[in-house]
Short mmCIF file of C-alpha atoms in Angstrom, two decimals:
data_model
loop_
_atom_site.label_atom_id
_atom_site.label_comp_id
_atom_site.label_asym_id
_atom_site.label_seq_id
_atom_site.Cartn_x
_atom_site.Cartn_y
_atom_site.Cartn_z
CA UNK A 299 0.00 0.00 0.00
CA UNK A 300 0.69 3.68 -0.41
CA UNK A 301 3.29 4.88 2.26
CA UNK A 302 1.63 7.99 4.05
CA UNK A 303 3.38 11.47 4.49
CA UNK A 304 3.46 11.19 8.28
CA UNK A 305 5.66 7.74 8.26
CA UNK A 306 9.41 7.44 8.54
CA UNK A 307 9.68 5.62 5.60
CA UNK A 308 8.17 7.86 3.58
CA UNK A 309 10.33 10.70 4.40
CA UNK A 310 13.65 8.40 4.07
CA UNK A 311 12.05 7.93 0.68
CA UNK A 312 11.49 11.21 0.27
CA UNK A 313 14.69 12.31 0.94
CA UNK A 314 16.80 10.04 -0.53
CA UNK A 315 15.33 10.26 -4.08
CA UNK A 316 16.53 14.45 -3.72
CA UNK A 317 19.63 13.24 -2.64
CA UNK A 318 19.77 10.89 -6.23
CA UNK A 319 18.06 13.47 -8.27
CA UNK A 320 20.57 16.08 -7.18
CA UNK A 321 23.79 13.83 -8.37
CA UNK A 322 22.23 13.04 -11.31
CA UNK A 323 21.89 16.50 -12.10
CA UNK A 324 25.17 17.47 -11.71
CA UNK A 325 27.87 18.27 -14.29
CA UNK A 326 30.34 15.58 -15.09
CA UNK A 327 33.28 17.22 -13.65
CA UNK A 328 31.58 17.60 -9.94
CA UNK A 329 34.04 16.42 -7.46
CA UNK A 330 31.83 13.52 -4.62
CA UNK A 331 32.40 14.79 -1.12
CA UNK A 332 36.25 13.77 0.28
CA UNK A 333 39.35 15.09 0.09
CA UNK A 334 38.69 17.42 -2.49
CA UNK A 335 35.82 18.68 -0.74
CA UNK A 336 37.77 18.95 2.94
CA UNK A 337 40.31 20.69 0.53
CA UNK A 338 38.02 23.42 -0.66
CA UNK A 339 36.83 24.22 3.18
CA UNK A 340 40.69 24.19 4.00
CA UNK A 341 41.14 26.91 1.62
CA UNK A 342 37.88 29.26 2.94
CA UNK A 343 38.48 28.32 6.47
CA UNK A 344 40.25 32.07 6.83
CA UNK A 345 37.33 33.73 5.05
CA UNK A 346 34.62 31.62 6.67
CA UNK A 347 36.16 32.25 10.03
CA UNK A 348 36.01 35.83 9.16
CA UNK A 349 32.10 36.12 8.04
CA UNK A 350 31.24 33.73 10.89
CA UNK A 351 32.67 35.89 13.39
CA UNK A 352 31.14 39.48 12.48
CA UNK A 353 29.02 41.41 14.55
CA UNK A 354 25.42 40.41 13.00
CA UNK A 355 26.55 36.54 13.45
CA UNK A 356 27.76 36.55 16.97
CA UNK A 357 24.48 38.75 17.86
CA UNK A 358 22.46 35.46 16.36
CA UNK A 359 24.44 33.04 17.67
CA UNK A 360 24.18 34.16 21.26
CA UNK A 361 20.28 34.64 21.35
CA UNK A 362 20.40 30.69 20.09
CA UNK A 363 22.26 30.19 23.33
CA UNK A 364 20.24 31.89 25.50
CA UNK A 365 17.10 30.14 24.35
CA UNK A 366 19.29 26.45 24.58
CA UNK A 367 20.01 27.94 28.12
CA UNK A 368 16.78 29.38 29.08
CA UNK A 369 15.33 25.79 28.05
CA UNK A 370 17.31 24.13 30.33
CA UNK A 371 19.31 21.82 27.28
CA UNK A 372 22.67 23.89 27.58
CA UNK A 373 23.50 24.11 31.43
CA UNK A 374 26.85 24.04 32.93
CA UNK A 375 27.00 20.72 33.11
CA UNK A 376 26.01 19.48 29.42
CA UNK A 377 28.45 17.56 27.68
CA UNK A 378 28.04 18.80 23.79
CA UNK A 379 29.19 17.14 20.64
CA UNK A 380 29.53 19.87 18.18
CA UNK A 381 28.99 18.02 14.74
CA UNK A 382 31.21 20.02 11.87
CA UNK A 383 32.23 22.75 14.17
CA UNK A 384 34.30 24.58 11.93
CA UNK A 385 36.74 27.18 13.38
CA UNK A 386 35.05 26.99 16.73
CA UNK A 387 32.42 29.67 16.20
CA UNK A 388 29.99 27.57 18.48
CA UNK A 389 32.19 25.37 20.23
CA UNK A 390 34.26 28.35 21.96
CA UNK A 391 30.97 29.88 23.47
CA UNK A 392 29.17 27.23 24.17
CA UNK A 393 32.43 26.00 26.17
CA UNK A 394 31.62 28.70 28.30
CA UNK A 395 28.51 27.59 29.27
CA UNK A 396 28.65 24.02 29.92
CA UNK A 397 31.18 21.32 31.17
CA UNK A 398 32.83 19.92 28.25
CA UNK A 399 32.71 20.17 23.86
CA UNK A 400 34.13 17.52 21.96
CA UNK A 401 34.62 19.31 18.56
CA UNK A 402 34.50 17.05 15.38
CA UNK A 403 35.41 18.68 12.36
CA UNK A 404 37.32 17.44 9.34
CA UNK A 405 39.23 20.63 7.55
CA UNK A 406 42.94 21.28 8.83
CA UNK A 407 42.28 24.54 8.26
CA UNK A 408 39.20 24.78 10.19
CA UNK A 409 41.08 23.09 13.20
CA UNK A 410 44.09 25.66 12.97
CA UNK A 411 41.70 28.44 13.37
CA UNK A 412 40.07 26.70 15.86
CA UNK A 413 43.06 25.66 17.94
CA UNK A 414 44.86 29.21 17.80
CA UNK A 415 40.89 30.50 19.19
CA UNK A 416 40.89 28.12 21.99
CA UNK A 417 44.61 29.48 22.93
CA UNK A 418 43.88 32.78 23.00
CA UNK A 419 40.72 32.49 24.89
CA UNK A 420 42.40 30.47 27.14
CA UNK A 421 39.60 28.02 27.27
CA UNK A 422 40.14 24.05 28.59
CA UNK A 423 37.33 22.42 28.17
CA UNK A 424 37.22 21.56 24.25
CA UNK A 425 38.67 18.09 22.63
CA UNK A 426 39.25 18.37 18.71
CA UNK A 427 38.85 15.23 16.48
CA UNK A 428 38.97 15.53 12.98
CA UNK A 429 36.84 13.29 11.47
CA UNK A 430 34.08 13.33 8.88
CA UNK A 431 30.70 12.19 10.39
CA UNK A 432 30.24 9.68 7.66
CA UNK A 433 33.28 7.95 8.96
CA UNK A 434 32.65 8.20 12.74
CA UNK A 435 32.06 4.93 14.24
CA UNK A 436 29.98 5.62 17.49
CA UNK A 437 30.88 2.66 18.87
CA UNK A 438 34.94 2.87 18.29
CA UNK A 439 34.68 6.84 19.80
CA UNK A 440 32.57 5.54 22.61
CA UNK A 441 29.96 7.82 21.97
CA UNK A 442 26.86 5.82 21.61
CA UNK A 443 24.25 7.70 24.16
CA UNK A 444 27.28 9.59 25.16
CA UNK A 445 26.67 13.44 24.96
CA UNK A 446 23.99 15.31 26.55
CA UNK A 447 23.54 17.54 23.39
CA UNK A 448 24.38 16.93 20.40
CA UNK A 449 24.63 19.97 18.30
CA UNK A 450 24.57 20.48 14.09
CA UNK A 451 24.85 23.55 13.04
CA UNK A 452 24.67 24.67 9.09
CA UNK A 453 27.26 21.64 8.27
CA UNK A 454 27.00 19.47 4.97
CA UNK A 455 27.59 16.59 7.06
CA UNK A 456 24.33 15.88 7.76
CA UNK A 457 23.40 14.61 4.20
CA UNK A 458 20.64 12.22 4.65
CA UNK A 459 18.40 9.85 6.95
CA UNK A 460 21.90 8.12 8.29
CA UNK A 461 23.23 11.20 8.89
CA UNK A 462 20.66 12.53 11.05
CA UNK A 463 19.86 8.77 12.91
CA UNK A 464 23.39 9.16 14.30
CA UNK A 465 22.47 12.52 15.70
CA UNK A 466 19.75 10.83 18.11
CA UNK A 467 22.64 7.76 18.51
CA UNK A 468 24.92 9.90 20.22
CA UNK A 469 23.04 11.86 22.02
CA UNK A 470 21.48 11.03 25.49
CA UNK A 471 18.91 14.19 25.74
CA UNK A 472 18.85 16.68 23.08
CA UNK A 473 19.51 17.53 19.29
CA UNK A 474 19.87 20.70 17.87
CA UNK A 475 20.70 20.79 13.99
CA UNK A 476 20.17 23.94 11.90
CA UNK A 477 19.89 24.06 7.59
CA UNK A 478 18.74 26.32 5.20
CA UNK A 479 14.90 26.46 4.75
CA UNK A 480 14.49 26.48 0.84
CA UNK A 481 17.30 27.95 -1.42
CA UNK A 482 20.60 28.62 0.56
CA UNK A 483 23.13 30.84 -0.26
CA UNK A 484 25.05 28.93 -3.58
CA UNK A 485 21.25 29.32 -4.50
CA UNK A 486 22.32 33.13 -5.28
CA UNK A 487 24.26 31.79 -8.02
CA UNK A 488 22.11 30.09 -10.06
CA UNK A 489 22.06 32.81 -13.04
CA UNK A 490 25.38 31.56 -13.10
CA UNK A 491 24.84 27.66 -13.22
CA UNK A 492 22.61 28.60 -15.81
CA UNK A 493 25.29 30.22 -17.73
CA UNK A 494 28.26 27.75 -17.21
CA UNK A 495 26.40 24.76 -17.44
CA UNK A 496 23.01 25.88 -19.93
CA UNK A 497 20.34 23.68 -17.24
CA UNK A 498 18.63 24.90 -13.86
CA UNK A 499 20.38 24.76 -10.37
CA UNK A 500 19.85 21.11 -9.37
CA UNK A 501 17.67 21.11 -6.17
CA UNK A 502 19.36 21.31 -2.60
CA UNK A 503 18.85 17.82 -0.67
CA UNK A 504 20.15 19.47 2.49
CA UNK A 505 16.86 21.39 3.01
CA UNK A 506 15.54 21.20 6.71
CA UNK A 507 12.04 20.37 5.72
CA UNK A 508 13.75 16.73 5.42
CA UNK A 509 15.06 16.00 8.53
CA UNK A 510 12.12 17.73 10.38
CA UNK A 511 10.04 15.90 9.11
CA UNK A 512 11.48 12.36 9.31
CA UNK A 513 12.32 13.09 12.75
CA UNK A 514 8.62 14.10 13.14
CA UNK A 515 7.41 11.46 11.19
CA UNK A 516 9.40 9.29 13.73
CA UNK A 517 6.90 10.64 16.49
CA UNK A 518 9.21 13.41 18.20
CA UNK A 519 8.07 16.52 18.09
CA UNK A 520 10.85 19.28 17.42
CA UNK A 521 10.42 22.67 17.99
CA UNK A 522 11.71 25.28 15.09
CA UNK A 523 12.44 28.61 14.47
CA UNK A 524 13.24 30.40 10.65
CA UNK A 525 15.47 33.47 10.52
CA UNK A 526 16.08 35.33 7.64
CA UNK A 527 20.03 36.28 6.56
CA UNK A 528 19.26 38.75 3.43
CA UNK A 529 19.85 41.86 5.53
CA UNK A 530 22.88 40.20 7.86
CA UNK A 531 24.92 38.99 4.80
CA UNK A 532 27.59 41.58 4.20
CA UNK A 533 30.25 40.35 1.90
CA UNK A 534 32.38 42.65 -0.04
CA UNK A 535 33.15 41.97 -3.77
CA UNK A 536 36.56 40.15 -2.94
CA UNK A 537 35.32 38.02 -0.57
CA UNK A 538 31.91 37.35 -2.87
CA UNK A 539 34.40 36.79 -5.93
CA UNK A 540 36.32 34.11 -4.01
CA UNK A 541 33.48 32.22 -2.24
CA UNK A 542 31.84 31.89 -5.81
CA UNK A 543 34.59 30.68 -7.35
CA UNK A 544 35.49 28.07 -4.99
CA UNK A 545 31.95 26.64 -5.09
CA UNK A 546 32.45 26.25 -8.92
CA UNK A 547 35.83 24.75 -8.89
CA UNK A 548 33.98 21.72 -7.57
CA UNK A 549 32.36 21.69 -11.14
CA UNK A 550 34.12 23.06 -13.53
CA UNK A 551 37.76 24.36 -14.77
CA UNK A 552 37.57 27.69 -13.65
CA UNK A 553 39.39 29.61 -16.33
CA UNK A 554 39.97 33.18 -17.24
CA UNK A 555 36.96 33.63 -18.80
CA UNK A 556 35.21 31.95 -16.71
CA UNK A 557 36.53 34.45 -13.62
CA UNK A 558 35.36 37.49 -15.55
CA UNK A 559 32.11 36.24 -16.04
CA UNK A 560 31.88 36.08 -12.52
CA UNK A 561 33.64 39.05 -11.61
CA UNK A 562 31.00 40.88 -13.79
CA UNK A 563 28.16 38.47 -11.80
CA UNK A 564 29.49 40.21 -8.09
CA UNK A 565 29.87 43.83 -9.77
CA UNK A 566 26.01 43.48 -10.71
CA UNK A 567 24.71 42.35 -7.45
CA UNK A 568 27.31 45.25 -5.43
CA UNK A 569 26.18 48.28 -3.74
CA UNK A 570 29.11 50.22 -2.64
CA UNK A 571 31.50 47.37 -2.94
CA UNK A 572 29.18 45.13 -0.79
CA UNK A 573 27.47 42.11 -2.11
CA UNK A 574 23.36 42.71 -2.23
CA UNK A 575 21.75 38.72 -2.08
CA UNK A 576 19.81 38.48 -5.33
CA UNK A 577 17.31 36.63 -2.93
CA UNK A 578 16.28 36.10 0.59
CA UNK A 579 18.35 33.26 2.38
CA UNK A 580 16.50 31.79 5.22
CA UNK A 581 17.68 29.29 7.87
CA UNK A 582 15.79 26.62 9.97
CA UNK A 583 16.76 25.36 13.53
CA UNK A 584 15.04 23.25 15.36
CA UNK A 585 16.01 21.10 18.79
CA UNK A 586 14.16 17.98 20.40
CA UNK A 587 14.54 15.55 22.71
CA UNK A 588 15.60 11.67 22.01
CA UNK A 589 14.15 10.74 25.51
CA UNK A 590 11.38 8.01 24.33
CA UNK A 591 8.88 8.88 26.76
CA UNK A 592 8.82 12.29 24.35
CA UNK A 593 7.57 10.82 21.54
CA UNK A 594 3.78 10.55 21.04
CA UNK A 595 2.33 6.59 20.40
CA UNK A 596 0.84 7.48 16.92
CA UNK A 597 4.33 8.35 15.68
CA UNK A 598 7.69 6.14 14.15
CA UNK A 599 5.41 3.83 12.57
CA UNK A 600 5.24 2.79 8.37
CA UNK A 601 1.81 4.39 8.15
CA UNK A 602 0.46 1.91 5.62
#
């Protein structure tokens, strides 16, 4: 029988037959996530360090601590797995709040950045491990059920169903995992897909609407916010110019020509050398709790 829209299944389904549709879509050349991915975040781990770390950003990020606070699911003595955490924009401050982060992030130069932050702020309580999620073993870290929170935030690494089932695996209380809520930023780009490669933007499979809902589907009930980054994005045309070109050296040869035409992309979408987004960007968060008395009965099952 049919599988209904409020069954796990369905949204595994669901999810995975983006997650097909978008590699099919893609242009010969596009690199599979590995080394030359981890290389690409090595090279914008200086810039990305940089936007993450601006006023507007560090404004957002600490009202999503205060509510994880005033919730009760970040308290001094949470133990946090921060899943993809970058240069330490979350780790660092949320280190401050609770007993102990275990940081897992892949990118050297992430963990540089990272490592020269948690010098300077003089802060003791953070262990790095530089991993992918796809090849953590739970079981070999020892961290089945082993962190009170298990945090997400904006990463590619969760990438489907798996992805987000580990999540719940490691954690003994609480998720929190954040992802763009329709188009996300490379979504800006798309006159330029359109250009290079002569076919629409292939859809994003790293929407939220899929984990939220397999997770609700699932019978927990996660609560979610949306925020919207059109006004807090302020790139200048260097820094615009780079972080385009770096997405589409994943795709394509990236050759004189090629740099112009997006040169001349930036210098359209630029008001007084900052970068205007061509459309609103807008992020979803959402946290819940793994405890199994928090599910509702109806919920986890095949629906058919």
């Amino acid at each position: 029988m049919e599988l209904q829209a409020n069954a796990q299944t369905f949204w595994e389904n669901q999810w995975l037959k983006t997650i097909e549709r978008s590699k099919a879509e893609q242009p010969a050349r596009s690199e599979a996530r590995g080394p030359c991915d981890i290389n690409r975040w090595d090279n914008m781990a200086k810039d990305f360090a940089q936007r993450t770390s601006g006023e507007k950003a560090s404004v957002k990020r600490d009202a999503t601590l205060k509510q994880l606070v005033d919730k009760g699911i970040l308290t001094p003595k949470t133990r946090v797995l921060d899943v993809g955490a970058g240069p330490g924009s979350w780790a660092l401050p949320m280190a401050k709040l609770c007993a102990h982060v275990t940081a897992l992030e892949p990118s050297g130069g992430m963990i540089d950045i990272m490592s020269k932050r948690i010098e300077q702020e003089k802060v003791d309580n953070i262990s790095i491990v530089q991993k992918t999620w796809q090849e953590t073993d739970l079981a070999e870290q020892g961290w089945e059920k082993a962190f009170d929170l298990v945090f997400a935030s904006m990463t590619p690494g969760i990438d489907g169903p798996d992805a987000v089932m580990k999540l719940m695996a490691a954690s003994t209380h609480y998720c929190y995992m954040s992802a763009f809520s329709g188009p996300g930023m490379n979504q800006q780009f798309a006159p330029l897909w359109e250009k290079f490669f002569d076919r629409p933007m292939p859809q994003k499979h790293t929407d939220i609407i899929y984990p939220f809902n397999l997770v609700y589907a699932m019978g927990y009930r996660p609560d979610i916010t949306f925020s919207w980054w059109n006004k807090e994005i302020d790139w200048d045309r260097d820094h615009t110019i780079r972080h385009i070109t770096r997405f589409f050296q994943s795709h394509m040869e990236i050759t004189r020509e090629a740099e112009q035409i997006i040169a001349d992309y930036v210098e359209t979408r630029c008001v007084d050398g900052e970068y205007v987004p061509a459309a609103p960007v807008c992020r979803g968060a959402m946290t819940w709790s793994v405890h199994e008395d928090r599910k509702t009965t109806s919920g986890g099952s095949d629906g058919i």
